[in-house]
Coordinates of C-alpha atoms and ligand atoms in Angstrom, one line a residue:
M11 CA -0.1 0.2 0.0
E12 CA 2.7 2.0 0.6
Y13 CA 3.7 2.4 -2.8
I14 CA -0.1 3.9 -3.5
F15 CA 0.7 7.5 -5.1
G16 CA -2.4 8.6 -4.0
F17 CA -1.2 8.7 -0.5
L18 CA 2.3 9.3 -0.9
P19 CA 3.7 12.6 -0.2
Y20 CA 5.0 14.9 -3.2
G21 CA 8.8 13.3 -3.8
K22 CA 11.2 11.2 -6.0
L23 CA 8.5 7.9 -6.3
W24 CA 5.8 10.5 -6.3
R25 CA 6.9 12.1 -9.1
R26 CA 7.9 9.2 -11.4
Q27 CA 4.3 6.9 -10.6
R28 CA 2.3 9.9 -11.5
R29 CA 4.3 10.9 -14.7
D30 CA 3.8 7.2 -15.9
F31 CA -0.3 7.2 -15.0
W32 CA -0.2 10.5 -16.9
H33 CA 1.6 8.7 -19.8
H34 CA -1.8 7.3 -20.2
F35 CA -4.7 9.4 -19.2
H36 CA -3.6 12.8 -20.8
P37 CA -6.6 14.5 -22.4
T38 CA -4.9 13.4 -26.0
I39 CA -4.3 9.8 -25.8
V40 CA -7.8 9.2 -23.3
P41 CA -9.9 8.7 -26.8
K42 CA -7.6 5.3 -27.3
Y43 CA -9.9 3.3 -24.4
R44 CA -13.1 5.0 -26.0
S45 CA -14.2 1.9 -28.5
I46 CA -13.8 -0.6 -25.2
E47 CA -15.9 1.9 -23.4
V48 CA -18.6 1.8 -26.1
V49 CA -18.4 -2.1 -25.9
H50 CA -18.4 -1.5 -22.1
T51 CA -21.3 0.9 -21.9
R52 CA -23.9 -1.4 -24.6
V53 CA -23.5 -4.6 -22.3
F54 CA -24.1 -2.2 -19.0
L55 CA -27.3 -1.3 -20.9
Q56 CA -27.9 -4.4 -22.1
R57 CA -27.7 -5.7 -18.1
L58 CA -30.1 -2.9 -17.0
L59 CA -32.5 -3.9 -19.3
E60 CA -32.5 -7.7 -17.9
S61 CA -32.3 -6.5 -14.1
P62 CA -32.6 -2.9 -13.7
S63 CA -33.3 -3.5 -9.8
K64 CA -29.5 -4.5 -10.1
L65 CA -28.1 -1.2 -10.5
K66 CA -25.5 -1.0 -8.3
A67 CA -23.9 -4.2 -9.3
H68 CA -24.6 -3.4 -12.7
I69 CA -22.6 0.1 -12.0
R70 CA -19.4 -1.7 -10.4
Y71 CA -19.3 -4.5 -12.9
N72 CA -19.3 -2.6 -15.8
F73 CA -15.9 -0.6 -14.6
A74 CA -14.4 -3.2 -13.3
T75 CA -14.7 -4.6 -17.4
T76 CA -14.0 -1.8 -18.5
M77 CA -10.8 -1.3 -16.6
L78 CA -9.7 -5.1 -16.7
Q79 CA -9.6 -4.4 -20.2
V80 CA -8.1 -0.6 -20.8
I81 CA -5.3 -1.9 -18.5
Y82 CA -4.9 -5.5 -18.5
D83 CA -6.4 -6.7 -22.2
I84 CA -8.0 -8.7 -19.8
K85 CA -11.8 -9.8 -21.4
V86 CA -14.4 -10.6 -19.1
Q87 CA -17.1 -12.7 -20.3
D88 CA -19.9 -13.2 -17.5
E89 CA -19.9 -11.9 -14.3
R90 CA -18.7 -15.4 -12.9
D91 CA -15.6 -14.8 -14.5
D92 CA -12.6 -14.9 -11.9
Y93 CA -11.0 -11.3 -12.7
A94 CA -14.3 -9.7 -12.4
V95 CA -14.9 -11.2 -9.2
M96 CA -11.8 -10.8 -7.9
V97 CA -12.1 -6.6 -9.2
E98 CA -14.9 -6.6 -7.7
D99 CA -14.3 -8.5 -4.1
C100 CA -11.0 -6.4 -4.0
V101 CA -12.5 -2.4 -4.7
R102 CA -15.3 -3.5 -2.0
I103 CA -12.5 -4.7 0.7
I104 CA -10.6 -1.8 0.4
S105 CA -13.3 0.9 0.0
Q106 CA -14.9 -0.4 3.2
A107 CA -11.0 0.7 4.9
A108 CA -11.4 4.0 3.0
P109 CA -10.7 7.0 5.4
G110 CA -13.3 9.2 7.1
Q111 CA -14.9 6.0 9.2
F112 CA -12.6 5.1 11.9
L113 CA -12.0 6.8 15.3
V114 CA -8.4 6.2 14.8
E115 CA -8.0 8.6 12.7
T116 CA -9.3 11.4 15.0
L117 CA -7.5 9.6 18.2
P118 CA -4.6 9.0 16.5
F119 CA -3.2 6.7 20.0
L120 CA -5.7 4.1 19.0
R121 CA -3.4 2.6 16.3
H122 CA -1.4 1.4 19.5
V123 CA -4.6 -0.6 20.6
P124 CA -5.0 -4.4 20.2
A125 CA -7.4 -5.5 17.7
W126 CA -9.6 -7.0 19.8
V127 CA -10.5 -4.0 22.2
P128 CA -13.5 -2.6 21.3
G129 CA -13.4 0.6 19.0
A130 CA -10.2 -0.9 17.2
G131 CA -11.9 -2.6 14.2
F132 CA -10.3 -0.5 12.1
Q133 CA -7.3 -3.0 12.5
K134 CA -8.9 -5.7 10.8
A135 CA -10.8 -3.3 8.0
F136 CA -7.0 -2.3 7.3
A137 CA -5.8 -5.6 7.0
A138 CA -7.9 -7.5 4.9
A139 CA -7.7 -3.7 2.6
R140 CA -4.1 -5.1 2.9
A141 CA -4.2 -8.2 1.6
A142 CA -7.2 -7.5 -1.2
Y143 CA -4.8 -4.4 -2.7
R144 CA -1.9 -7.1 -2.7
E145 CA -4.0 -9.5 -4.6
L146 CA -5.1 -6.9 -7.3
Q147 CA -2.1 -5.2 -7.5
R148 CA -0.4 -9.0 -8.5
R149 CA -3.0 -11.2 -10.4
P150 CA -3.7 -9.2 -12.9
F151 CA -0.6 -7.7 -14.0
A152 CA 0.9 -11.3 -13.6
E153 CA -1.5 -12.3 -16.6
A154 CA -0.9 -9.2 -18.6
K155 CA 3.2 -10.2 -18.3
R156 CA 2.1 -13.6 -19.4
S157 CA 0.1 -12.7 -22.0
F158 CA 3.0 -10.2 -23.3
V159 CA 3.4 -9.7 -27.1
R160 CA 5.4 -7.5 -28.0
D161 CA 3.7 -6.2 -31.4
S162 CA 5.0 -3.0 -32.9
R163 CA 7.8 -0.8 -32.0
D164 CA 6.1 1.9 -30.4
P165 CA 5.2 1.0 -26.8
D166 CA 1.8 3.2 -26.6
M167 CA 1.0 0.9 -29.2
Q168 CA 0.0 -2.1 -27.3
S169 CA -2.9 -3.3 -26.6
S170 CA -3.3 -2.3 -22.9
I171 CA -1.4 0.0 -20.3
A172 CA 0.1 -2.4 -18.5
G173 CA 1.2 -3.7 -22.2
S174 CA 2.9 -0.6 -22.5
L175 CA 4.3 -0.1 -19.6
L176 CA 6.2 -3.5 -19.9
A177 CA 7.0 -2.2 -23.9
R178 CA 8.5 0.7 -22.6
S179 CA 10.9 -0.9 -20.0
G180 CA 12.4 -3.4 -22.3
Y181 CA 10.6 -6.1 -21.0
V182 CA 11.3 -9.4 -22.9
P183 CA 9.1 -12.4 -22.0
G184 CA 10.1 -14.7 -19.8
A185 CA 13.1 -12.3 -18.6
D186 CA 12.8 -11.0 -14.8
I187 CA 12.1 -8.1 -14.1
D188 CA 14.4 -5.3 -11.7
P189 CA 11.7 -5.8 -8.1
E190 CA 11.5 -2.9 -8.0
E191 CA 10.2 -1.8 -11.4
Q192 CA 8.0 -4.7 -11.3
K193 CA 6.1 -2.8 -8.1
I194 CA 5.9 1.1 -9.6
M195 CA 4.3 -0.8 -12.7
E196 CA 2.0 -2.9 -10.9
N197 CA 1.2 -0.2 -8.5
I198 CA 0.3 2.5 -12.1
C199 CA -2.1 0.1 -12.7
T200 CA -3.8 -0.9 -9.7
I201 CA -4.4 2.5 -8.5
T202 CA -6.2 3.2 -12.0
I203 CA -8.9 0.9 -10.8
I204 CA -8.4 2.2 -6.9
G205 CA -8.7 6.3 -8.0
G206 CA -11.4 5.5 -10.3
S207 CA -13.8 3.1 -8.4
D208 CA -15.3 4.5 -5.6
T209 CA -15.6 8.0 -7.4
T210 CA -17.3 6.2 -10.2
F211 CA -19.5 4.2 -8.4
S212 CA -20.8 7.3 -6.2
M213 CA -21.1 9.4 -9.9
M214 CA -23.6 6.9 -11.0
Q215 CA -25.4 6.7 -8.5
G216 CA -25.5 10.5 -7.8
V217 CA -27.0 10.8 -12.4
F218 CA -29.8 7.6 -11.4
K219 CA -31.0 9.5 -8.5
A220 CA -30.8 13.2 -10.3
L221 CA -32.7 11.8 -13.5
S222 CA -35.4 9.5 -10.8
L223 CA -35.9 13.3 -9.3
Y224 CA -35.8 15.9 -12.0
P225 CA -38.4 14.3 -15.1
D226 CA -38.6 17.2 -17.0
V227 CA -34.8 17.3 -17.4
Q228 CA -34.7 14.2 -18.5
K229 CA -37.3 15.1 -21.0
I230 CA -35.5 17.7 -22.2
A231 CA -32.0 15.5 -22.9
Q232 CA -34.4 13.1 -24.2
A233 CA -35.4 15.3 -26.7
E234 CA -32.4 16.3 -27.8
L235 CA -30.6 13.3 -28.5
D236 CA -33.9 12.1 -30.7
A237 CA -32.9 15.3 -32.5
V238 CA -29.2 14.8 -32.5
V239 CA -28.5 10.7 -32.6
G240 CA -32.0 9.8 -33.7
P241 CA -34.1 6.3 -33.4
D242 CA -31.4 4.2 -35.5
R243 CA -28.2 4.1 -33.5
L244 CA -26.7 5.2 -29.7
P245 CA -24.8 7.8 -29.2
E246 CA -21.5 7.6 -29.1
H247 CA -18.3 10.5 -27.9
E248 CA -18.0 11.8 -31.1
D249 CA -21.9 13.4 -30.7
R250 CA -21.1 15.2 -27.4
D251 CA -20.1 18.5 -29.1
N252 CA -23.6 18.7 -31.2
L253 CA -25.5 17.5 -27.4
V254 CA -25.1 20.9 -25.4
Y255 CA -28.4 19.8 -23.2
I256 CA -26.4 16.7 -21.8
N257 CA -22.7 18.6 -21.4
A258 CA -25.1 21.1 -19.3
L259 CA -26.6 18.2 -17.5
M260 CA -22.9 16.9 -16.8
K261 CA -22.4 19.7 -15.3
E262 CA -24.4 19.7 -13.0
I263 CA -24.1 16.8 -12.1
L264 CA -20.8 16.9 -11.5
R265 CA -22.1 20.4 -9.2
W266 CA -24.6 18.6 -7.2
H267 CA -23.3 15.1 -6.4
L268 CA -19.7 15.2 -4.8
P269 CA -18.3 11.8 -4.1
I270 CA -15.7 13.3 -2.7
P271 CA -17.0 16.9 -0.9
I272 CA -14.2 17.8 1.3
G273 CA -11.8 16.6 -1.4
I274 CA -8.2 14.7 -0.1
P275 CA -6.6 17.1 2.3
H276 CA -3.4 19.0 1.5
K277 CA -0.6 19.8 3.7
T278 CA 1.7 22.7 3.1
M279 CA 5.3 22.1 2.9
E280 CA 6.7 25.4 4.1
D281 CA 5.2 28.7 5.9
D282 CA 2.7 30.3 4.0
D283 CA 0.5 33.5 3.8
F284 CA -3.3 33.2 2.8
R285 CA -5.3 36.6 2.1
G286 CA -3.4 37.6 6.0
Y287 CA -3.8 34.3 7.8
F288 CA -0.3 33.1 8.8
L289 CA -0.1 28.9 7.7
P290 CA 2.8 27.3 9.5
A291 CA 4.4 24.4 6.8
E292 CA 2.8 20.9 7.7
T293 CA -0.7 22.7 7.8
I294 CA -3.4 20.7 6.8
I295 CA -5.9 22.2 4.3
I296 CA -9.5 20.8 3.9
V297 CA -11.0 22.6 0.7
N298 CA -15.5 22.5 1.6
V299 CA -15.4 21.6 -2.2
W300 CA -19.7 21.1 -1.7
Y301 CA -20.5 23.9 0.3
G302 CA -19.5 27.8 1.1
D303 CA -18.6 29.8 -1.8
I304 CA -17.6 26.8 -4.2
L305 CA -20.4 24.5 -5.7
H306 CA -23.3 25.3 -4.0
D307 CA -22.8 29.2 -3.8
P308 CA -26.0 29.9 -4.7
V309 CA -24.7 33.6 -5.7
E310 CA -23.0 31.7 -8.5
Y311 CA -25.7 29.0 -8.4
P312 CA -29.0 30.7 -7.4
Q313 CA -31.1 27.7 -5.7
P314 CA -27.4 25.2 -5.6
D315 CA -29.9 22.3 -4.1
E316 CA -32.0 22.1 -7.7
F317 CA -30.9 20.3 -10.2
R318 CA -31.0 22.6 -12.7
P319 CA -28.7 21.8 -15.8
E320 CA -30.3 25.3 -17.7
R321 CA -27.7 27.1 -14.9
F322 CA -25.0 26.5 -17.9
I323 CA -26.7 27.1 -21.2
R324 CA -27.1 31.1 -22.7
D325 CA -27.7 31.4 -25.9
G326 CA -28.5 27.8 -27.0
Q327 CA -24.4 27.3 -26.1
L328 CA -22.5 26.6 -23.2
N329 CA -22.1 30.0 -21.1
P330 CA -18.7 30.0 -20.5
D331 CA -19.4 32.7 -17.7
I332 CA -20.6 30.1 -15.1
R333 CA -17.9 28.7 -12.6
D334 CA -17.1 25.4 -14.1
P335 CA -17.4 22.4 -11.3
T336 CA -14.6 20.3 -13.3
Q337 CA -12.0 23.3 -12.1
Y338 CA -13.1 22.2 -8.4
L339 CA -14.5 18.8 -7.8
F340 CA -11.3 16.9 -8.9
G341 CA -9.0 18.5 -6.4
F342 CA -6.2 21.2 -7.0
G343 CA -2.6 21.8 -8.2
R344 CA -0.4 19.3 -9.0
R345 CA -2.3 16.7 -7.1
I346 CA -5.4 17.2 -9.2
C347 CA -7.4 14.3 -10.4
P348 CA -5.1 12.4 -13.6
G349 CA -8.2 10.9 -14.3
R350 CA -10.5 13.5 -14.9
H351 CA -10.1 13.4 -18.6
F352 CA -11.3 9.9 -18.7
A353 CA -13.8 9.9 -16.0
E354 CA -15.7 12.4 -18.2
D355 CA -15.1 10.7 -21.3
A356 CA -16.6 7.8 -19.8
L357 CA -19.4 10.0 -18.1
F358 CA -20.7 11.8 -21.0
L359 CA -21.3 8.1 -22.7
T360 CA -22.9 6.6 -20.2
I361 CA -25.6 9.2 -19.6
A362 CA -26.1 10.1 -22.8
S363 CA -26.8 6.5 -23.8
V364 CA -28.9 5.7 -21.0
L365 CA -30.9 8.1 -21.8
H366 CA -31.2 7.0 -25.2
V367 CA -33.2 4.0 -24.3
F368 CA -34.3 4.3 -20.5
N369 CA -37.0 6.8 -18.8
I370 CA -35.8 6.8 -15.1
G371 CA -38.2 7.2 -12.7
L372 CA -39.0 7.2 -9.1
P373 CA -39.5 4.1 -7.5
V374 CA -42.7 2.1 -7.1
D375 CA -43.6 0.6 -3.4
G376 CA -45.6 -3.2 -3.2
D377 CA -48.8 -1.6 -4.2
G378 CA -47.5 0.3 -7.9
R379 CA -47.5 3.6 -6.0
S380 CA -44.1 5.4 -6.8
Y381 CA -42.7 7.4 -4.0
R382 CA -39.8 10.0 -3.7
I383 CA -37.4 9.8 -1.5
E384 CA -35.2 13.6 -1.3
Y385 CA -31.9 13.2 -2.2
Q386 CA -29.0 13.8 0.6
Q387 CA -25.4 12.3 1.2
S388 CA -23.7 9.8 3.0
D389 CA -21.1 11.1 5.7
G390 CA -17.2 10.3 4.9
M391 CA -14.6 11.6 3.1
L392 CA -15.7 9.6 -0.3
S393 CA -19.5 10.0 0.0
Y394 CA -22.6 8.5 -2.0
P395 CA -26.1 9.6 -2.4
E396 CA -27.8 7.5 0.8
D397 CA -30.2 6.5 -1.7
C398 CA -30.8 5.5 -5.6
E399 CA -33.2 3.5 -5.2
C400 CA -35.6 4.4 -9.0
T401 CA -37.4 2.8 -11.8
I402 CA -35.7 2.2 -15.1
R403 CA -38.3 1.4 -17.9
P404 CA -37.3 1.1 -22.1
R405 CA -38.6 4.2 -23.5
S406 CA -39.9 2.2 -26.0
A407 CA -40.3 -1.1 -28.3
E408 CA -38.0 0.6 -30.6
A409 CA -35.4 1.3 -27.5
V410 CA -35.4 -2.8 -26.8
K411 CA -34.7 -3.5 -30.6
L412 CA -32.1 -1.0 -30.9
L413 CA -30.7 -2.3 -27.7
M414 CA -31.3 -5.9 -28.5
N415 CA -29.6 -5.4 -32.0
T416 CA -26.4 -3.3 -31.1
Ligands
HEM502 C1 -16.4 10.9 -10.9 C2 -14.6 10.5 -11.0 C3 -13.8 10.7 -9.9 C4 -13.6 12.3 -8.9 C5 -14.8 13.0 -8.4 C6 -11.9 12.0 -8.9 C7 -12.2 13.2 -7.6 C8 -10.1 12.8 -7.7 C9 -10.1 13.9 -6.3 C10 -10.9 14.8 -5.6 C11 -8.7 13.2 -6.6 C12 -7.3 14.2 -4.7 C13 -7.0 15.4 -5.9 C14 -6.3 16.2 -4.8 O1 -5.6 15.7 -4.0 O2 -6.5 17.2 -4.8 C15 -8.3 12.4 -6.9 C16 -7.0 11.8 -7.3 C17 -6.5 10.9 -8.3 N1 -7.5 10.4 -8.8 FE1 -9.1 11.2 -9.3 N2 -11.2 11.0 -9.2 C18 -12.4 10.4 -10.3 C19 -12.3 9.6 -11.2 C20 -10.8 8.9 -11.1 C21 -10.5 8.2 -12.6 C22 -11.6 7.2 -13.8 C23 -9.2 7.6 -12.2 C24 -8.5 6.6 -13.2 C25 -8.6 6.4 -14.1 C26 -8.7 8.5 -11.2 C27 -7.2 8.3 -10.3 C28 -7.1 9.1 -9.7 C29 -5.4 9.0 -9.4 C30 -4.5 8.1 -9.8 C31 -5.7 10.5 -7.7 C32 -4.1 10.3 -7.2 C33 -3.7 11.7 -7.8 C34 -2.2 12.1 -6.9 O3 -2.1 11.9 -5.6 O4 -1.1 12.5 -7.6 N3 -9.8 9.0 -10.8 N4 -9.4 12.0 -7.9

């Protein structure tokens, strides 16, 4: 775990891993993963059609299978696949040890307390997370190594991130790799899963929650999709520039529901001044992205708790004068989320595709009556909608046919 660069302080090891990670996720390389996203998004839609009540499981599966292919070129056939099960299990166990849930974070002396003492349950959670992390780090990378074939002189032309890392390191199949180098490569692959899994899981639940509560927003978005994409195909990334309302809806979801509402704490490395306040070195800085003057600022965003994509539109175009949530919810400075371009790309395709074929509605009770549960975020550093129950129904028989024929 000491190698997870999201947790490393600024320094040589962090810089090395961050640079290698960014090499695979900067905005000009992200389109390389689009064909994989398209396939997995369509599987996601088909799974929603078959068993809409398993929404959360489908979100997890979609993320795990997309990432297994992008990172390791492992193609999963169904949910019984060994790798799919392993990634989903590991991610679940690791997220159970995510910061913000344990007393030891406020009372650090508890770390010396034996595991059997009440309140020291964090030790078991941490040990399980460490074991899960090791599994996630080693198994799929070993598979990528086994199946590695150098198929081009350009390392970036390999079919996976692991393949490209191996090619760049000069790896020859069967030969030994320097253990330190191998650990770094394994970690770059693993953090792609860890960094993106719960954030995406939370964000997608937020999408379904918002759509179920705001049917009028859905109707406008669907009218735009009908006009731009039409009934004979599903949306593609290339449609994005022509879908102004969907882009506004995306910005609104990134403002309205925040998977990490107070960001990740940063620490000053030297004494500093901020607006007349003296901040000694080592001061922990927590930015309340959700509230205050940022993404729920009632001056910048009137009625900030309302979900209103229109706030980002002026004269039929995206209004550049409205504060862009992507400048805030992905963090700040040199630690800003390096997966943000990938995350936005995938989010766009999923939202547009879901809205093209489904109506998302309020949940219904046993008597068929719909009921409304207002939106609330859970506590903790990683936050989810308290509830994302909803109905997911195909928009029409044609939509079902389109899905089945895809
Ligand atoms: C909606 C989805 C996402 C949100 C809201 C999000 C948000 C964040 C935030 C707030 C940080 C901390 C930034 C800071 O310290 O100021 C972060 C870091 C990070 N994220 Fe994301 N993220 C998302 C998706 C992803 C994805 C899909 C990936 C991987 C492909 C990813 C990989 C990472 C990594 C590796 C870091 C650590 C960066 C470092 O410490 O240098 N994230 N993310």
